[in-house]
Coordinates of C-alpha atoms in Angstrom, one line a residue:
M1419 CA -7.8 -27.6 -69.3
N1420 CA -6.3 -25.2 -66.7
D1421 CA -9.6 -23.3 -66.6
G1422 CA -11.3 -26.6 -65.9
I1423 CA -8.9 -27.3 -63.1
S1424 CA -9.3 -23.9 -61.6
N1425 CA -13.0 -24.0 -61.8
G1426 CA -12.9 -27.4 -60.1
I1427 CA -10.8 -26.1 -57.2
I1428 CA -13.0 -23.1 -56.8
E1429 CA -16.2 -25.1 -56.7
K1430 CA -14.6 -27.7 -54.4
V1431 CA -16.3 -28.1 -51.0
I1432 CA -14.1 -27.4 -47.9
P1433 CA -13.9 -30.6 -45.7
Y1434 CA -16.4 -31.0 -43.0
T1435 CA -18.4 -27.9 -44.2
D1436 CA -20.9 -27.1 -46.8
I1437 CA -18.8 -24.0 -47.9
T1438 CA -17.2 -24.0 -51.3
V1439 CA -13.8 -22.3 -51.9
S1440 CA -15.6 -19.7 -54.0
R1441 CA -18.0 -18.9 -51.4
L1442 CA -15.2 -18.6 -48.8
I1443 CA -13.2 -16.3 -51.1
F1444 CA -16.2 -14.1 -51.7
A1445 CA -17.0 -13.9 -48.0
I1446 CA -13.3 -12.9 -47.2
I1447 CA -13.6 -10.2 -49.9
V1448 CA -16.9 -9.0 -48.3
L1449 CA -15.3 -8.9 -44.8
I1450 CA -12.2 -6.9 -46.0
A1451 CA -14.3 -4.6 -48.0
G1452 CA -16.6 -4.1 -45.0
F1453 CA -13.8 -3.3 -42.6
I1454 CA -12.4 -0.7 -45.1
S1455 CA -15.9 0.7 -45.6
V1456 CA -16.3 1.0 -41.8
K1457 CA -13.2 3.0 -41.4
F1458 CA -14.2 5.2 -44.3
L1459 CA -17.7 5.9 -43.0
V1460 CA -16.4 6.7 -39.5
Y1461 CA -13.9 9.1 -41.1
I1462 CA -16.7 10.8 -43.1
L1463 CA -18.7 11.0 -39.9
R1464 CA -15.9 12.6 -37.9
K1465 CA -15.4 15.2 -40.7
G1466 CA -19.2 15.9 -40.9
I1467 CA -19.6 16.4 -37.2
Q1468 CA -16.5 18.6 -37.0
K1469 CA -18.1 20.9 -39.6
T1470 CA -21.1 21.3 -37.2
K1471 CA -18.7 22.5 -34.5
L1472 CA -19.9 20.0 -32.0
P1473 CA -17.5 19.3 -29.1
G1474 CA -14.7 16.8 -29.7
L1475 CA -16.1 14.7 -26.8
T1476 CA -19.4 14.2 -28.7
T1477 CA -17.6 13.4 -32.0
Q1478 CA -15.5 10.8 -30.3
F1479 CA -18.4 9.1 -28.6
L1480 CA -20.5 9.0 -31.8
A1481 CA -17.6 7.6 -33.8
H1482 CA -17.0 4.8 -31.3
F1483 CA -20.7 4.0 -31.2
L1484 CA -21.1 3.9 -35.0
S1485 CA -17.9 1.9 -35.6
I1486 CA -19.1 -0.9 -33.2
L1487 CA -22.5 -1.0 -34.8
L1488 CA -21.0 -1.1 -38.3
Y1489 CA -18.4 -3.8 -37.3
V1490 CA -21.3 -6.0 -36.0
I1491 CA -23.2 -5.6 -39.3
V1492 CA -20.1 -6.4 -41.4
I1493 CA -19.6 -9.6 -39.3
L1494 CA -23.3 -10.6 -39.8
V1495 CA -23.0 -10.0 -43.5
F1496 CA -19.8 -12.1 -43.6
L1497 CA -21.5 -15.0 -41.8
K1498 CA -24.5 -14.6 -44.1
S1499 CA -22.2 -14.8 -47.2
L1500 CA -20.9 -18.1 -45.8
N1501 CA -24.5 -19.4 -45.9
F1502 CA -24.9 -19.4 -42.1
D1503 CA -28.4 -19.0 -40.7
V1504 CA -27.8 -15.4 -39.5
D1505 CA -31.4 -14.9 -38.6
S1506 CA -31.4 -17.8 -36.2
F1507 CA -28.0 -16.4 -34.9
V1508 CA -29.5 -12.9 -34.3
I1509 CA -32.5 -14.5 -32.5
G1510 CA -30.3 -16.6 -30.4
I1511 CA -27.9 -13.7 -29.6
S1512 CA -31.0 -11.6 -28.6
A1513 CA -32.2 -14.3 -26.3
V1514 CA -28.8 -14.6 -24.7
I1515 CA -28.6 -10.8 -24.3
G1516 CA -32.0 -10.8 -22.7
L1517 CA -30.9 -13.5 -20.2
V1518 CA -27.7 -11.8 -19.3
L1519 CA -29.5 -8.5 -18.8
G1520 CA -32.0 -10.2 -16.6
L1521 CA -29.1 -11.6 -14.5
G1522 CA -27.4 -8.3 -13.8
M1523 CA -26.3 -6.5 -16.9
Q1524 CA -28.6 -3.6 -16.2
D1525 CA -25.4 -1.7 -15.4
T1526 CA -24.3 -2.0 -18.9
L1527 CA -27.4 -0.2 -20.3
T1528 CA -27.1 2.3 -17.5
N1529 CA -23.4 3.1 -18.4
I1530 CA -24.4 3.4 -22.1
T1531 CA -27.2 5.8 -21.3
A1532 CA -25.1 7.8 -18.9
G1533 CA -22.4 8.0 -21.6
V1534 CA -24.9 9.4 -24.1
W1535 CA -26.0 12.0 -21.5
V1536 CA -22.4 13.0 -20.7
A1537 CA -21.6 13.4 -24.3
A1538 CA -24.8 15.4 -25.1
I1539 CA -24.9 17.7 -22.0
R1540 CA -21.1 18.0 -21.7
P1541 CA -20.4 18.7 -18.0
I1542 CA -16.9 17.6 -19.0
D1543 CA -14.9 17.7 -22.2
T1544 CA -11.7 16.3 -23.6
G1545 CA -8.7 18.0 -22.1
E1546 CA -10.4 19.6 -19.1
M1547 CA -9.1 19.1 -15.6
V1548 CA -12.0 17.8 -13.4
V1549 CA -12.8 16.0 -10.2
V1550 CA -15.2 13.2 -10.8
N1551 CA -16.4 10.6 -8.1
G1552 CA -13.5 11.8 -5.9
Q1553 CA -10.9 11.4 -8.7
T1554 CA -8.9 14.3 -10.1
G1555 CA -7.4 14.2 -13.6
K1556 CA -7.6 15.5 -17.2
V1557 CA -10.4 14.0 -19.3
R1558 CA -8.8 11.7 -21.9
A1559 CA -12.0 10.1 -23.4
V1560 CA -15.5 9.2 -22.7
G1561 CA -16.3 5.8 -24.2
I1562 CA -19.5 3.8 -24.6
M1563 CA -19.0 2.2 -21.1
S1564 CA -16.6 4.4 -19.1
T1565 CA -14.8 7.7 -18.8
E1566 CA -10.9 7.9 -18.8
L1567 CA -9.0 10.5 -16.6
L1568 CA -5.3 11.1 -16.7
T1569 CA -3.8 12.3 -13.3
P1570 CA -1.1 14.9 -13.1
D1571 CA 1.4 12.1 -12.3
N1572 CA 0.3 10.2 -15.4
Q1573 CA -1.9 7.5 -14.0
L1574 CA -4.9 6.4 -16.1
I1575 CA -8.2 6.2 -14.1
T1576 CA -11.2 4.5 -15.6
I1577 CA -14.7 5.4 -14.1
P1578 CA -18.0 3.8 -15.2
N1579 CA -20.2 6.3 -16.9
K1580 CA -23.0 5.8 -14.4
L1581 CA -20.6 7.1 -11.6
V1582 CA -19.7 10.0 -13.7
W1583 CA -23.2 11.0 -14.4
G1584 CA -24.4 10.2 -10.9
S1585 CA -21.9 12.2 -8.9
S1586 CA -20.9 15.8 -8.5
I1587 CA -18.5 17.1 -11.1
V1588 CA -15.9 19.9 -10.4
N1589 CA -14.7 21.3 -13.6
M1590 CA -11.6 23.2 -12.8
T1591 CA -10.9 24.5 -16.3
R1592 CA -14.1 25.3 -17.8
M1593 CA -14.4 28.9 -16.8
P1594 CA -11.8 31.4 -18.3
T1595 CA -10.6 32.8 -15.0
R1596 CA -10.1 31.4 -11.5
R1597 CA -9.2 32.7 -8.0
A1598 CA -6.0 31.7 -6.5
S1599 CA -6.0 31.6 -2.7
V1600 CA -2.9 31.4 -0.5
D1601 CA -3.2 31.0 3.3
V1602 CA -0.5 32.4 5.5
G1603 CA -0.3 33.0 9.3
I1604 CA 1.5 35.8 11.1
S1605 CA 2.3 36.1 14.8
Y1606 CA 0.3 38.2 17.2
S1607 CA 3.2 40.5 17.8
S1608 CA 3.5 41.3 14.0
D1609 CA 2.0 44.5 12.4
I1610 CA -1.1 43.2 10.6
E1611 CA -1.5 46.3 8.5
K1612 CA 2.0 46.0 7.3
A1613 CA 1.5 42.4 6.5
I1614 CA -1.6 43.2 4.5
V1615 CA 0.1 46.0 2.5
T1616 CA 3.1 43.8 1.8
A1617 CA 0.8 41.1 0.4
L1618 CA -1.2 43.5 -1.7
D1619 CA 2.0 45.0 -3.2
I1620 CA 3.1 41.5 -4.1
M1621 CA -0.2 40.7 -5.9
K1622 CA -0.5 44.0 -7.7
G1623 CA 2.9 43.7 -9.1
H1624 CA 2.4 40.2 -10.3
P1625 CA 2.2 40.1 -14.2
L1626 CA -0.2 37.2 -14.3
I1627 CA -2.7 38.5 -11.7
L1628 CA -5.7 40.3 -13.2
K1629 CA -6.4 43.9 -12.3
E1630 CA -10.1 43.2 -12.2
P1631 CA -11.5 41.7 -9.9
E1632 CA -8.9 43.5 -7.6
P1633 CA -6.6 41.2 -5.4
A1634 CA -7.6 41.2 -1.7
V1635 CA -6.2 40.1 1.6
V1636 CA -8.7 39.0 4.3
T1637 CA -8.3 37.9 7.9
T1638 CA -9.7 34.3 8.1
E1639 CA -9.0 33.2 11.6
L1640 CA -7.6 34.2 15.0
A1641 CA -5.9 30.9 15.7
N1642 CA -4.0 29.5 18.7
S1643 CA -0.5 30.8 17.6
S1644 CA -1.2 33.0 14.6
V1645 CA -3.5 35.5 12.8
N1646 CA -4.4 33.7 9.6
L1647 CA -4.6 35.7 6.3
Q1648 CA -5.7 34.7 3.0
L1649 CA -4.3 36.2 -0.2
R1650 CA -7.0 36.2 -3.1
A1651 CA -5.9 36.9 -6.6
W1652 CA -7.8 36.4 -9.9
T1653 CA -6.0 35.1 -12.9
K1654 CA -6.6 33.2 -16.2
T1655 CA -7.3 29.6 -15.7
G1656 CA -4.2 28.5 -17.6
D1657 CA -2.0 30.6 -15.2
F1658 CA -3.6 29.3 -12.1
A1659 CA -0.9 26.9 -10.9
A1660 CA 1.9 29.3 -11.7
V1661 CA 0.3 32.2 -9.8
K1662 CA -0.4 30.0 -6.8
N1663 CA 3.1 28.7 -6.6
T1664 CA 4.8 32.0 -7.1
L1665 CA 2.5 33.7 -4.5
T1666 CA 3.2 31.0 -1.9
A1667 CA 7.0 31.5 -2.3
G1668 CA 6.8 35.3 -2.7
I1669 CA 4.8 35.9 0.4
F1670 CA 7.3 33.9 2.5
E1671 CA 10.3 35.8 1.1
A1672 CA 8.6 39.2 1.5
Y1673 CA 7.5 38.6 5.1
R1674 CA 11.0 37.4 6.1
R1675 CA 12.5 40.4 4.4
E1676 CA 10.1 42.8 6.2
G1677 CA 10.5 41.2 9.6
I1678 CA 7.0 39.7 9.8
E1679 CA 7.1 36.6 11.7
I1680 CA 5.3 33.5 10.3
P1681 CA 5.0 31.3 13.4
F1682 CA 5.2 27.5 13.6
P1683 CA 3.2 25.4 16.0
Q1684 CA 5.0 25.1 19.4
M1685 CA 4.0 24.3 22.9
E1686 CA 5.4 25.7 26.2
I1687 CA 5.6 23.4 29.2
H1688 CA 5.8 24.9 32.7
V1689 CA 7.0 22.5 35.4
K1690 CA 5.9 23.4 38.9
E1691 CA 7.8 21.8 41.8
V1692 CA 5.6 20.4 44.6
K1693 CA 7.1 19.5 48.0
R1694 CA 5.6 16.3 49.5
E1695 CA 6.0 14.9 52.9
I1696 CA 5.9 11.1 53.3
K1697 CA 4.2 10.0 56.4
E1698 CA 3.9 6.5 57.6
T1699 CA 1.0 5.6 59.7
Q1700 CA -0.1 2.3 61.3
V1701 CA -3.6 1.0 60.7
K1702 CA -4.3 -2.2 62.5
G1703 CA -0.6 -3.2 62.3
I1704 CA -0.3 -2.5 58.6
G1705 CA 2.1 0.2 57.5
I1706 CA 0.6 2.7 55.0
I1707 CA 2.6 5.5 53.2
T1708 CA 0.5 8.6 52.6
L1709 CA 1.5 11.7 50.5
D1710 CA 0.7 15.2 51.9

């Protein structure tokens, strides 16, 4: 008797629908199993791509793309199991998508295509410090539609993929070495040879500066109040910021210690006293004051 009651409940139709309780339970099981399967398949995909030694950026992009596609399929199967007319639904969605694209969603396809090219060509990769579309930051992720940068002060910048692919990209960490340049000016009364030798000694004694290429000091400009020098030192990319900071502070201390003046902008004003005589003349009865 209990079995009969249970079977009656299971076969009961949910009010205002044509869906039975048994069909709803089956659909929910399909949905849960589908979501679990999607996570498992995406996990397998990540592991498989990692074995091919593809960049992490490409792995992340493909995983996102596949997960979205599989989730859509799972939802369609769920609706089909509830006896919905999925074919008509897909046709309707296709028509809506076509209409939306015609009204201005071309940018969506452009961003998707650009994202595919960025992931394939790899002008940027996860963790690299870049300048993209005038924005500077570390690459956090490249998604289906946009690229995320994390600035040094921890701000998140989201850039549409079409702007990433369509703009100049400066990758500051792709190469293994970089040249650190520090500009400094000395007064015209200072000994330029002594200034150059002092700067070279600092760079050659720096533990993070490479021996090859050799560090150099060049004269870049004869400015209004200074002779401008530039210290050029090659270092590993990871040590770039540290080298630039220590060189800037080091050259200041060394020049002050050696008596080499680093001038600051200043202006001299000479006031010349002019004697003037005031004359009063009469022109047609009107008094006019003139200055001679």
